[in-house]
Amino acid sequence: PTIVASTMVTIVNLIGLVVGASILTMMLVNLYVPGLQIDALLAKGMIYFFGHVFINATIYMAVIAVYEILPRYTQRPWKSNRVFLASWSASTLMVMFIFPHHLLMDFAFPKWMLIMGHVIGYLNTVPILLVTGYGALMLVYRSGIRWDMSSRLLYVSLFGWAAGAMPAFIDGTISVNYVMHNTLWVPGHFHTYLLLGMLAMVFGFMYYLGKPDRDAPDGLLDRIAFWCYTGGTLGFALSFLYGGKESVARRYAVHLPEWVPYDKAGAAFALLLISGALWFMLRFFARLGQTRHDHARTPEPASCPAVTA
C-alpha cells in the first residue's frame, strides 16, 4: 500500500506543481510586462487545479503513516489487492479533474467542465476512503491491538477523514451548492478532514517516531491532550458546519450580531484543540531532545582487534 500511495502522490503532485509554477511564472511576467495579457479564466483554472491537487496529495501522503504503522500494532499485514489498486488508480485520474466542483457557481466556465467536476466530485469520495476505512476496520477487528497515543491518533484520523468528506459530498450537489457554498459550511468541511484527518495522522506518526521503546507508556497528560484535541476539533468544525446551516457567510470581515454566538463557541473549542496540539508538539520535541542526549552519552564500541592468519 505504501508504494501504491507514494506513486500516486508523486504523479499528481508533479503535474500540479508544474501547473502551479507555470501560472506563477506567467503572473510574474505580467507584473513586469503588463502588455503581456493572461486569460483570466485560464489563470483561475490553473490556480484552482494546483491548489486542489496539492491539498488532496497532502492527505494522501499522510495516510501512508496509517498503512505503515497500524499493521505493526495489530500484527496483521495490510495487503494490496485488485480493489485496492483499482481504487488508487482511479483516484490518480479523478483527483486531477475534480477541481471544477468548486466552481459550480462560476457561469463563465465551460459547462462541460462543471458537469465533469460535479460527476467526479461524487465518484472520488468513494474509492480510496472506502478501501482505506474498510481495510482499517478489518485490520483492527479482533486483533488485540495495543492502544497508545500513536494508534489512537492514526485510527481517529480515519474517522476525521471520512467525516470531513461527507459535507463536501453534500455540498457537491448543485441544489445544495447554490445555497451553501458561500457559507461557513465549506470551512467546516475542510477543517474536519485536515485537523481531525491529515493532522491527526501527522501527530500519530510523531508519537510513533518519538517513542523511546515499543512498550513505553503514555502519560496522563498525553491522554488528556488526546481528548482535548479530538473534542476540540469536533466542536470547532461543528461550529462552522452549524454556522453554514444557519447561512452564516464566509469571508466576511465583520459578523452580524446573530452570528457571534457561533464564533464564540468555535473560539472556545479552538482553545481546546490548540492546547492538545501544543502538547503533542512539546512531547515530540522533548522526546527528540532526550533521544539525542542519550545518543550523545552512549560510548563508542571498542574496536575489534585485527584477525591475522
Short mmCIF file of N, CA and C in Angstrom, two decimals, residues 45-219:
data_model
loop_
_atom_site.label_atom_id
_atom_site.label_comp_id
_atom_site.label_asym_id
_atom_site.label_seq_id
_atom_site.Cartn_x
_atom_site.Cartn_y
_atom_site.Cartn_z
N GLY A 45 -8.45 28.79 -13.53
CA GLY A 45 -8.49 27.33 -13.63
C GLY A 45 -7.18 26.69 -13.22
N MET A 46 -6.06 27.27 -13.64
CA MET A 46 -4.75 26.71 -13.29
C MET A 46 -4.48 26.83 -11.79
N ILE A 47 -4.88 27.96 -11.20
CA ILE A 47 -4.67 28.14 -9.75
C ILE A 47 -5.50 27.14 -8.97
N TYR A 48 -6.76 26.97 -9.36
CA TYR A 48 -7.61 26.00 -8.67
C TYR A 48 -7.09 24.58 -8.87
N PHE A 49 -6.60 24.26 -10.06
CA PHE A 49 -6.06 22.93 -10.31
C PHE A 49 -4.89 22.65 -9.38
N PHE A 50 -3.94 23.60 -9.33
CA PHE A 50 -2.77 23.41 -8.46
C PHE A 50 -3.18 23.25 -7.00
N GLY A 51 -4.02 24.17 -6.51
CA GLY A 51 -4.38 24.15 -5.10
C GLY A 51 -5.13 22.89 -4.71
N HIS A 52 -6.05 22.46 -5.56
CA HIS A 52 -6.86 21.29 -5.22
C HIS A 52 -6.04 20.01 -5.28
N VAL A 53 -5.19 19.88 -6.28
CA VAL A 53 -4.32 18.71 -6.37
C VAL A 53 -3.36 18.66 -5.18
N PHE A 54 -2.80 19.81 -4.83
CA PHE A 54 -1.80 19.86 -3.76
C PHE A 54 -2.41 19.47 -2.41
N ILE A 55 -3.59 20.00 -2.10
CA ILE A 55 -4.17 19.70 -0.78
C ILE A 55 -4.66 18.26 -0.71
N ASN A 56 -5.14 17.71 -1.83
CA ASN A 56 -5.52 16.30 -1.83
C ASN A 56 -4.30 15.41 -1.68
N ALA A 57 -3.21 15.77 -2.36
CA ALA A 57 -1.99 14.98 -2.25
C ALA A 57 -1.44 15.01 -0.83
N THR A 58 -1.68 16.10 -0.11
CA THR A 58 -1.20 16.21 1.27
C THR A 58 -1.79 15.12 2.15
N ILE A 59 -3.10 14.93 2.07
CA ILE A 59 -3.72 13.90 2.92
C ILE A 59 -3.40 12.50 2.40
N TYR A 60 -3.19 12.36 1.09
CA TYR A 60 -2.80 11.05 0.57
C TYR A 60 -1.38 10.69 1.01
N MET A 61 -0.53 11.70 1.18
CA MET A 61 0.81 11.43 1.73
C MET A 61 0.71 11.04 3.20
N ALA A 62 -0.15 11.73 3.95
CA ALA A 62 -0.26 11.46 5.38
C ALA A 62 -0.83 10.08 5.66
N VAL A 63 -1.72 9.59 4.80
CA VAL A 63 -2.35 8.28 5.05
C VAL A 63 -1.34 7.15 4.93
N ILE A 64 -0.18 7.42 4.34
CA ILE A 64 0.88 6.41 4.29
C ILE A 64 1.27 5.98 5.70
N ALA A 65 1.22 6.92 6.66
CA ALA A 65 1.53 6.58 8.05
C ALA A 65 0.56 5.52 8.58
N VAL A 66 -0.70 5.61 8.19
CA VAL A 66 -1.69 4.60 8.61
C VAL A 66 -1.35 3.24 8.01
N TYR A 67 -1.01 3.23 6.72
CA TYR A 67 -0.68 1.97 6.04
C TYR A 67 0.55 1.30 6.65
N GLU A 68 1.50 2.11 7.09
CA GLU A 68 2.77 1.55 7.59
C GLU A 68 2.72 1.19 9.07
N ILE A 69 2.09 2.05 9.89
CA ILE A 69 2.22 1.90 11.34
C ILE A 69 1.11 1.06 11.95
N LEU A 70 -0.13 1.23 11.49
CA LEU A 70 -1.24 0.49 12.11
C LEU A 70 -1.05 -1.02 12.04
N PRO A 71 -0.55 -1.60 10.93
CA PRO A 71 -0.32 -3.05 10.92
C PRO A 71 0.70 -3.51 11.96
N ARG A 72 1.60 -2.64 12.37
CA ARG A 72 2.59 -3.03 13.39
C ARG A 72 1.93 -3.19 14.76
N TYR A 73 0.85 -2.45 14.99
CA TYR A 73 0.12 -2.58 16.25
C TYR A 73 -0.81 -3.78 16.24
N THR A 74 -1.39 -4.09 15.11
CA THR A 74 -2.33 -5.21 15.03
C THR A 74 -1.65 -6.54 14.74
N GLN A 75 -0.36 -6.47 14.33
CA GLN A 75 0.38 -7.68 13.94
C GLN A 75 -0.31 -8.40 12.78
N ARG A 76 -0.90 -7.60 11.89
CA ARG A 76 -1.52 -8.14 10.68
C ARG A 76 -1.02 -7.34 9.49
N PRO A 77 -0.74 -7.98 8.38
CA PRO A 77 -0.29 -7.23 7.20
C PRO A 77 -1.45 -6.52 6.52
N TRP A 78 -1.17 -5.35 5.98
CA TRP A 78 -2.16 -4.64 5.16
C TRP A 78 -1.84 -4.98 3.71
N LYS A 79 -2.60 -5.90 3.15
CA LYS A 79 -2.29 -6.43 1.83
C LYS A 79 -2.93 -5.60 0.72
N SER A 80 -2.21 -5.51 -0.39
CA SER A 80 -2.78 -4.89 -1.59
C SER A 80 -3.52 -5.95 -2.39
N ASN A 81 -4.64 -5.56 -2.96
CA ASN A 81 -5.38 -6.46 -3.85
C ASN A 81 -5.88 -5.67 -5.05
N ARG A 82 -6.63 -6.32 -5.90
CA ARG A 82 -7.07 -5.65 -7.13
C ARG A 82 -7.99 -4.46 -6.84
N VAL A 83 -8.84 -4.60 -5.84
CA VAL A 83 -9.74 -3.50 -5.49
C VAL A 83 -8.94 -2.30 -4.99
N PHE A 84 -7.94 -2.57 -4.15
CA PHE A 84 -7.08 -1.51 -3.63
C PHE A 84 -6.35 -0.79 -4.76
N LEU A 85 -5.76 -1.57 -5.66
CA LEU A 85 -5.02 -0.98 -6.78
C LEU A 85 -5.95 -0.21 -7.72
N ALA A 86 -7.14 -0.76 -7.97
CA ALA A 86 -8.10 -0.08 -8.84
C ALA A 86 -8.56 1.24 -8.23
N SER A 87 -8.75 1.26 -6.92
CA SER A 87 -9.21 2.47 -6.24
C SER A 87 -8.17 3.58 -6.34
N TRP A 88 -6.92 3.25 -6.06
CA TRP A 88 -5.87 4.27 -6.13
C TRP A 88 -5.61 4.70 -7.57
N SER A 89 -5.71 3.77 -8.51
CA SER A 89 -5.52 4.13 -9.92
C SER A 89 -6.62 5.08 -10.38
N ALA A 90 -7.87 4.79 -9.99
CA ALA A 90 -8.98 5.66 -10.37
C ALA A 90 -8.83 7.05 -9.76
N SER A 91 -8.41 7.11 -8.50
CA SER A 91 -8.26 8.41 -7.84
C SER A 91 -7.10 9.20 -8.42
N THR A 92 -6.10 8.51 -8.96
CA THR A 92 -4.99 9.22 -9.61
C THR A 92 -5.51 10.08 -10.75
N LEU A 93 -6.46 9.56 -11.49
CA LEU A 93 -7.05 10.32 -12.59
C LEU A 93 -8.08 11.32 -12.09
N MET A 94 -8.96 10.88 -11.19
CA MET A 94 -10.07 11.74 -10.76
C MET A 94 -9.60 12.97 -10.00
N VAL A 95 -8.53 12.84 -9.22
CA VAL A 95 -8.09 13.98 -8.42
C VAL A 95 -7.59 15.12 -9.29
N MET A 96 -7.24 14.83 -10.54
CA MET A 96 -6.78 15.88 -11.45
C MET A 96 -7.91 16.53 -12.23
N PHE A 97 -9.11 15.97 -12.15
CA PHE A 97 -10.24 16.52 -12.91
C PHE A 97 -11.41 16.95 -12.03
N ILE A 98 -11.22 16.91 -10.73
CA ILE A 98 -12.33 17.16 -9.82
C ILE A 98 -12.48 18.63 -9.45
N PHE A 99 -11.43 19.43 -9.66
CA PHE A 99 -11.44 20.79 -9.12
C PHE A 99 -12.61 21.66 -9.57
N PRO A 100 -13.24 21.46 -10.76
CA PRO A 100 -14.37 22.33 -11.11
C PRO A 100 -15.58 22.21 -10.19
N HIS A 101 -15.60 21.22 -9.29
CA HIS A 101 -16.76 21.15 -8.39
C HIS A 101 -16.75 22.30 -7.38
N HIS A 102 -15.65 23.06 -7.34
CA HIS A 102 -15.62 24.29 -6.54
C HIS A 102 -16.13 25.49 -7.33
N LEU A 103 -16.39 25.30 -8.59
CA LEU A 103 -16.70 26.42 -9.48
C LEU A 103 -18.10 26.31 -10.07
N LEU A 104 -18.98 25.58 -9.39
CA LEU A 104 -20.31 25.36 -9.95
C LEU A 104 -21.11 26.65 -10.11
N MET A 105 -20.78 27.68 -9.31
CA MET A 105 -21.48 28.96 -9.43
C MET A 105 -20.80 29.90 -10.42
N ASP A 106 -19.67 29.49 -11.00
CA ASP A 106 -18.93 30.33 -11.95
C ASP A 106 -19.47 30.07 -13.36
N PHE A 107 -20.43 30.88 -13.78
CA PHE A 107 -21.10 30.65 -15.06
C PHE A 107 -20.16 30.82 -16.24
N ALA A 108 -19.02 31.51 -16.04
CA ALA A 108 -18.11 31.76 -17.17
C ALA A 108 -17.35 30.50 -17.58
N PHE A 109 -17.23 29.52 -16.69
CA PHE A 109 -16.51 28.30 -17.04
C PHE A 109 -17.32 27.47 -18.03
N PRO A 110 -16.63 26.74 -18.90
CA PRO A 110 -17.35 25.88 -19.85
C PRO A 110 -18.26 24.90 -19.11
N LYS A 111 -19.43 24.69 -19.65
CA LYS A 111 -20.42 23.85 -18.98
C LYS A 111 -19.92 22.43 -18.81
N TRP A 112 -19.17 21.93 -19.80
CA TRP A 112 -18.69 20.55 -19.71
C TRP A 112 -17.74 20.36 -18.53
N MET A 113 -16.97 21.41 -18.19
CA MET A 113 -16.06 21.32 -17.05
C MET A 113 -16.84 21.23 -15.74
N LEU A 114 -17.92 22.01 -15.64
CA LEU A 114 -18.72 21.99 -14.42
C LEU A 114 -19.43 20.65 -14.25
N ILE A 115 -19.91 20.09 -15.36
CA ILE A 115 -20.55 18.77 -15.30
C ILE A 115 -19.52 17.71 -14.89
N MET A 116 -18.33 17.80 -15.47
CA MET A 116 -17.26 16.86 -15.13
C MET A 116 -16.92 16.94 -13.64
N GLY A 117 -16.75 18.16 -13.13
CA GLY A 117 -16.43 18.32 -11.71
C GLY A 117 -17.54 17.81 -10.82
N HIS A 118 -18.79 18.01 -11.25
CA HIS A 118 -19.94 17.56 -10.46
C HIS A 118 -19.97 16.04 -10.36
N VAL A 119 -19.80 15.37 -11.49
CA VAL A 119 -19.87 13.90 -11.51
C VAL A 119 -18.68 13.30 -10.76
N ILE A 120 -17.48 13.79 -11.05
CA ILE A 120 -16.29 13.23 -10.40
C ILE A 120 -16.28 13.55 -8.91
N GLY A 121 -16.89 14.68 -8.53
CA GLY A 121 -17.00 15.00 -7.11
C GLY A 121 -17.72 13.92 -6.33
N TYR A 122 -18.74 13.31 -6.94
CA TYR A 122 -19.41 12.18 -6.30
C TYR A 122 -18.53 10.93 -6.32
N LEU A 123 -17.93 10.65 -7.47
CA LEU A 123 -17.20 9.40 -7.63
C LEU A 123 -15.93 9.35 -6.79
N ASN A 124 -15.23 10.47 -6.67
CA ASN A 124 -13.93 10.47 -6.00
C ASN A 124 -14.05 10.29 -4.49
N THR A 125 -15.24 10.50 -3.94
CA THR A 125 -15.42 10.33 -2.50
C THR A 125 -15.29 8.87 -2.09
N VAL A 126 -15.59 7.97 -3.00
CA VAL A 126 -15.75 6.57 -2.62
C VAL A 126 -14.46 5.76 -2.59
N PRO A 127 -13.65 5.73 -3.69
CA PRO A 127 -12.64 4.66 -3.80
C PRO A 127 -11.64 4.58 -2.65
N ILE A 128 -10.77 5.57 -2.51
CA ILE A 128 -9.70 5.46 -1.52
C ILE A 128 -10.26 5.45 -0.11
N LEU A 129 -11.22 6.34 0.16
CA LEU A 129 -11.78 6.45 1.51
C LEU A 129 -12.44 5.15 1.93
N LEU A 130 -13.21 4.56 1.03
CA LEU A 130 -13.90 3.31 1.36
C LEU A 130 -12.92 2.17 1.55
N VAL A 131 -11.95 2.07 0.65
CA VAL A 131 -10.97 0.98 0.73
C VAL A 131 -10.11 1.12 1.99
N THR A 132 -9.66 2.35 2.27
CA THR A 132 -8.81 2.56 3.44
C THR A 132 -9.59 2.38 4.74
N GLY A 133 -10.80 2.97 4.81
CA GLY A 133 -11.60 2.85 6.02
C GLY A 133 -12.00 1.41 6.31
N TYR A 134 -12.48 0.70 5.29
CA TYR A 134 -12.88 -0.69 5.48
C TYR A 134 -11.66 -1.55 5.82
N GLY A 135 -10.53 -1.27 5.15
CA GLY A 135 -9.32 -2.03 5.44
C GLY A 135 -8.85 -1.84 6.87
N ALA A 136 -8.94 -0.60 7.38
CA ALA A 136 -8.53 -0.34 8.76
C ALA A 136 -9.46 -1.03 9.76
N LEU A 137 -10.76 -1.01 9.49
CA LEU A 137 -11.71 -1.70 10.38
C LEU A 137 -11.42 -3.19 10.45
N MET A 138 -11.16 -3.81 9.30
CA MET A 138 -10.86 -5.24 9.27
C MET A 138 -9.51 -5.54 9.92
N LEU A 139 -8.59 -4.59 9.79
CA LEU A 139 -7.26 -4.78 10.38
C LEU A 139 -7.33 -4.79 11.90
N VAL A 140 -8.18 -3.93 12.45
CA VAL A 140 -8.26 -3.76 13.91
C VAL A 140 -9.22 -4.77 14.54
N TYR A 141 -10.23 -5.20 13.79
CA TYR A 141 -11.27 -6.06 14.36
C TYR A 141 -10.68 -7.34 14.95
N ARG A 142 -10.91 -7.53 16.25
CA ARG A 142 -10.45 -8.71 16.98
C ARG A 142 -8.95 -8.96 16.82
N SER A 143 -8.19 -7.90 16.76
CA SER A 143 -6.74 -8.06 16.59
C SER A 143 -5.99 -8.01 17.91
N GLY A 144 -6.68 -7.57 18.99
CA GLY A 144 -5.97 -7.39 20.25
C GLY A 144 -4.98 -6.25 20.18
N ILE A 145 -5.31 -5.21 19.44
CA ILE A 145 -4.40 -4.09 19.21
C ILE A 145 -4.01 -3.42 20.52
N ARG A 146 -2.77 -3.00 20.61
CA ARG A 146 -2.29 -2.21 21.75
C ARG A 146 -2.61 -0.74 21.47
N TRP A 147 -3.51 -0.18 22.27
CA TRP A 147 -3.89 1.22 22.06
C TRP A 147 -2.94 2.12 22.83
N ASP A 148 -2.24 2.95 22.10
CA ASP A 148 -1.46 4.02 22.72
C ASP A 148 -1.74 5.29 21.93
N MET A 149 -0.99 6.35 22.19
CA MET A 149 -1.28 7.63 21.55
C MET A 149 -1.16 7.55 20.03
N SER A 150 -0.16 6.84 19.55
CA SER A 150 0.05 6.75 18.11
C SER A 150 -1.11 6.01 17.44
N SER A 151 -1.45 4.84 17.95
CA SER A 151 -2.52 4.06 17.33
C SER A 151 -3.87 4.76 17.47
N ARG A 152 -4.10 5.43 18.60
CA ARG A 152 -5.37 6.18 18.76
C ARG A 152 -5.48 7.29 17.72
N LEU A 153 -4.42 8.07 17.59
CA LEU A 153 -4.46 9.19 16.65
C LEU A 153 -4.60 8.72 15.21
N LEU A 154 -3.89 7.66 14.86
CA LEU A 154 -3.99 7.14 13.49
C LEU A 154 -5.39 6.60 13.20
N TYR A 155 -5.98 5.95 14.19
CA TYR A 155 -7.31 5.37 13.97
C TYR A 155 -8.38 6.45 13.90
N VAL A 156 -8.29 7.44 14.81
CA VAL A 156 -9.30 8.51 14.79
C VAL A 156 -9.13 9.38 13.55
N SER A 157 -7.93 9.40 12.98
CA SER A 157 -7.71 10.20 11.77
C SER A 157 -8.55 9.69 10.60
N LEU A 158 -8.79 8.38 10.56
CA LEU A 158 -9.63 7.83 9.50
C LEU A 158 -11.08 8.28 9.66
N PHE A 159 -11.52 8.38 10.92
CA PHE A 159 -12.86 8.94 11.15
C PHE A 159 -12.91 10.40 10.71
N GLY A 160 -11.88 11.17 11.06
CA GLY A 160 -11.85 12.58 10.67
C GLY A 160 -11.86 12.76 9.16
N TRP A 161 -11.12 11.90 8.48
CA TRP A 161 -11.08 11.95 7.02
C TRP A 161 -12.45 11.65 6.43
N ALA A 162 -13.08 10.58 6.92
CA ALA A 162 -14.40 10.19 6.41
C ALA A 162 -15.46 11.23 6.76
N ALA A 163 -15.45 11.70 8.01
CA ALA A 163 -16.45 12.68 8.44
C ALA A 163 -16.29 13.99 7.68
N GLY A 164 -15.04 14.38 7.40
CA GLY A 164 -14.80 15.62 6.68
C GLY A 164 -15.20 15.55 5.22
N ALA A 165 -15.18 14.34 4.66
CA ALA A 165 -15.55 14.20 3.25
C ALA A 165 -17.06 14.31 3.04
N MET A 166 -17.84 13.98 4.07
CA MET A 166 -19.30 13.97 3.90
C MET A 166 -19.88 15.36 3.61
N PRO A 167 -19.50 16.42 4.35
CA PRO A 167 -20.02 17.75 3.99
C PRO A 167 -19.63 18.17 2.58
N ALA A 168 -18.44 17.75 2.12
CA ALA A 168 -18.03 18.07 0.74
C ALA A 168 -18.92 17.32 -0.25
N PHE A 169 -19.21 16.07 0.06
CA PHE A 169 -20.10 15.27 -0.79
C PHE A 169 -21.47 15.94 -0.91
N ILE A 170 -21.98 16.43 0.23
CA ILE A 170 -23.29 17.10 0.23
C ILE A 170 -23.22 18.41 -0.55
N ASP A 171 -22.15 19.17 -0.33
CA ASP A 171 -22.02 20.47 -1.00
C ASP A 171 -21.78 20.31 -2.50
N GLY A 172 -21.37 19.12 -2.92
CA GLY A 172 -21.17 18.88 -4.34
C GLY A 172 -22.46 18.76 -5.13
N THR A 173 -23.59 18.68 -4.43
CA THR A 173 -24.89 18.66 -5.10
C THR A 173 -25.27 20.09 -5.48
N ILE A 174 -25.61 20.31 -6.74
CA ILE A 174 -25.80 21.68 -7.24
C ILE A 174 -26.86 22.44 -6.45
N SER A 175 -27.97 21.80 -6.13
CA SER A 175 -29.04 22.49 -5.40
C SER A 175 -28.58 22.92 -4.01
N VAL A 176 -27.70 22.13 -3.38
CA VAL A 176 -27.14 22.50 -2.08
C VAL A 176 -26.05 23.54 -2.26
N ASN A 177 -25.19 23.33 -3.25
CA ASN A 177 -24.08 24.24 -3.51
C ASN A 177 -24.57 25.66 -3.76
N TYR A 178 -25.70 25.78 -4.42
CA TYR A 178 -26.28 27.08 -4.75
C TYR A 178 -26.55 27.90 -3.49
N VAL A 179 -26.87 27.22 -2.38
CA VAL A 179 -27.22 27.90 -1.13
C VAL A 179 -26.05 27.93 -0.15
N MET A 180 -25.26 26.84 -0.10
CA MET A 180 -24.31 26.63 0.99
C MET A 180 -22.87 27.00 0.67
N HIS A 181 -22.50 27.12 -0.60
CA HIS A 181 -21.08 27.19 -0.92
C HIS A 181 -20.41 28.45 -0.39
N ASN A 182 -21.13 29.54 -0.27
CA ASN A 182 -20.54 30.78 0.25
C ASN A 182 -20.85 30.99 1.72
N THR A 183 -21.07 29.89 2.44
CA THR A 183 -21.30 29.96 3.88
C THR A 183 -20.17 29.24 4.60
N LEU A 184 -20.26 29.19 5.94
CA LEU A 184 -19.23 28.53 6.74
C LEU A 184 -19.29 27.01 6.64
N TRP A 185 -20.22 26.48 5.85
CA TRP A 185 -20.28 25.03 5.64
C TRP A 185 -18.98 24.51 5.04
N VAL A 186 -18.42 25.25 4.11
CA VAL A 186 -17.21 24.79 3.42
C VAL A 186 -15.99 24.78 4.36
N PRO A 187 -15.73 25.85 5.15
CA PRO A 187 -14.65 25.74 6.14
C PRO A 187 -14.87 24.60 7.13
N GLY A 188 -16.13 24.30 7.46
CA GLY A 188 -16.40 23.16 8.34
C GLY A 188 -15.95 21.86 7.72
N HIS A 189 -16.15 21.73 6.42
CA HIS A 189 -15.72 20.52 5.71
C HIS A 189 -14.21 20.36 5.75
N PHE A 190 -13.47 21.38 5.32
CA PHE A 190 -12.03 21.14 5.20
C PHE A 190 -11.30 21.23 6.54
N HIS A 191 -11.87 21.93 7.53
CA HIS A 191 -11.25 21.89 8.86
C HIS A 191 -11.40 20.50 9.48
N THR A 192 -12.50 19.81 9.19
CA THR A 192 -12.68 18.47 9.75
C THR A 192 -11.66 17.50 9.19
N TYR A 193 -11.54 17.45 7.86
CA TYR A 193 -10.66 16.41 7.32
C TYR A 193 -9.19 16.79 7.37
N LEU A 194 -8.89 18.07 7.56
CA LEU A 194 -7.48 18.44 7.73
C LEU A 194 -7.04 18.33 9.19
N LEU A 195 -7.84 18.86 10.13
CA LEU A 195 -7.44 18.84 11.53
C LEU A 195 -7.61 17.46 12.15
N LEU A 196 -8.76 16.83 11.93
CA LEU A 196 -9.01 15.53 12.55
C LEU A 196 -8.60 14.38 11.62
N GLY A 197 -8.27 14.69 10.38
CA GLY A 197 -7.81 13.67 9.45
C GLY A 197 -6.31 13.75 9.22
N MET A 198 -5.89 14.65 8.34
CA MET A 198 -4.49 14.73 7.95
C MET A 198 -3.57 15.04 9.13
N LEU A 199 -3.92 16.06 9.95
CA LEU A 199 -3.03 16.45 11.04
C LEU A 199 -2.97 15.38 12.13
N ALA A 200 -4.07 14.68 12.36
CA ALA A 200 -4.05 13.58 13.32
C ALA A 200 -3.11 12.46 12.85
N MET A 201 -3.06 12.23 11.54
CA MET A 201 -2.11 11.25 11.00
C MET A 201 -0.67 11.69 11.27
N VAL A 202 -0.40 12.98 11.09
CA VAL A 202 0.94 13.51 11.33
C VAL A 202 1.31 13.37 12.80
N PHE A 203 0.39 13.74 13.70
CA PHE A 203 0.67 13.62 15.13
C PHE A 203 0.84 12.15 15.54
N GLY A 204 0.06 11.25 14.95
CA GLY A 204 0.23 9.83 15.23
C GLY A 204 1.60 9.33 14.82
N PHE A 205 2.07 9.79 13.67
CA PHE A 205 3.41 9.43 13.21
C PHE A 205 4.48 10.01 14.14
N MET A 206 4.26 11.25 14.61
CA MET A 206 5.22 11.87 15.51
C MET A 206 5.32 11.11 16.83
N TYR A 207 4.19 10.66 17.36
CA TYR A 207 4.23 9.88 18.60
C TYR A 207 4.94 8.54 18.38
N TYR A 208 4.69 7.92 17.24
CA TYR A 208 5.36 6.64 16.96
C TYR A 208 6.86 6.85 16.82
N LEU A 209 7.23 7.92 16.15
CA LEU A 209 8.65 8.19 15.92
C LEU A 209 9.37 8.55 17.21
N GLY A 210 8.66 9.22 18.12
CA GLY A 210 9.31 9.71 19.33
C GLY A 210 9.32 8.73 20.49
N LYS A 211 8.65 7.58 20.36
CA LYS A 211 8.60 6.63 21.48
C LYS A 211 9.99 6.07 21.76
N PRO A 212 10.45 6.11 23.01
CA PRO A 212 11.78 5.56 23.31
C PRO A 212 11.86 4.05 23.11
N ASP A 213 10.76 3.35 23.36
CA ASP A 213 10.70 1.92 23.08
C ASP A 213 9.25 1.53 22.86
N ARG A 214 9.06 0.31 22.40
CA ARG A 214 7.72 -0.12 21.97
C ARG A 214 6.71 -0.09 23.10
N ASP A 215 7.13 -0.45 24.31
CA ASP A 215 6.20 -0.58 25.43
C ASP A 215 6.19 0.64 26.34
N ALA A 216 6.77 1.75 25.89
CA ALA A 216 6.78 2.96 26.72
C ALA A 216 5.35 3.44 26.95
N PRO A 217 4.96 3.65 28.22
CA PRO A 217 3.57 4.04 28.50
C PRO A 217 3.33 5.52 28.18
N ASP A 218 2.08 5.83 27.90
CA ASP A 218 1.68 7.22 27.72
C ASP A 218 1.33 7.82 29.07
N GLY A 219 1.61 9.11 29.22
CA GLY A 219 1.30 9.78 30.47
C GLY A 219 -0.15 10.24 30.52
#
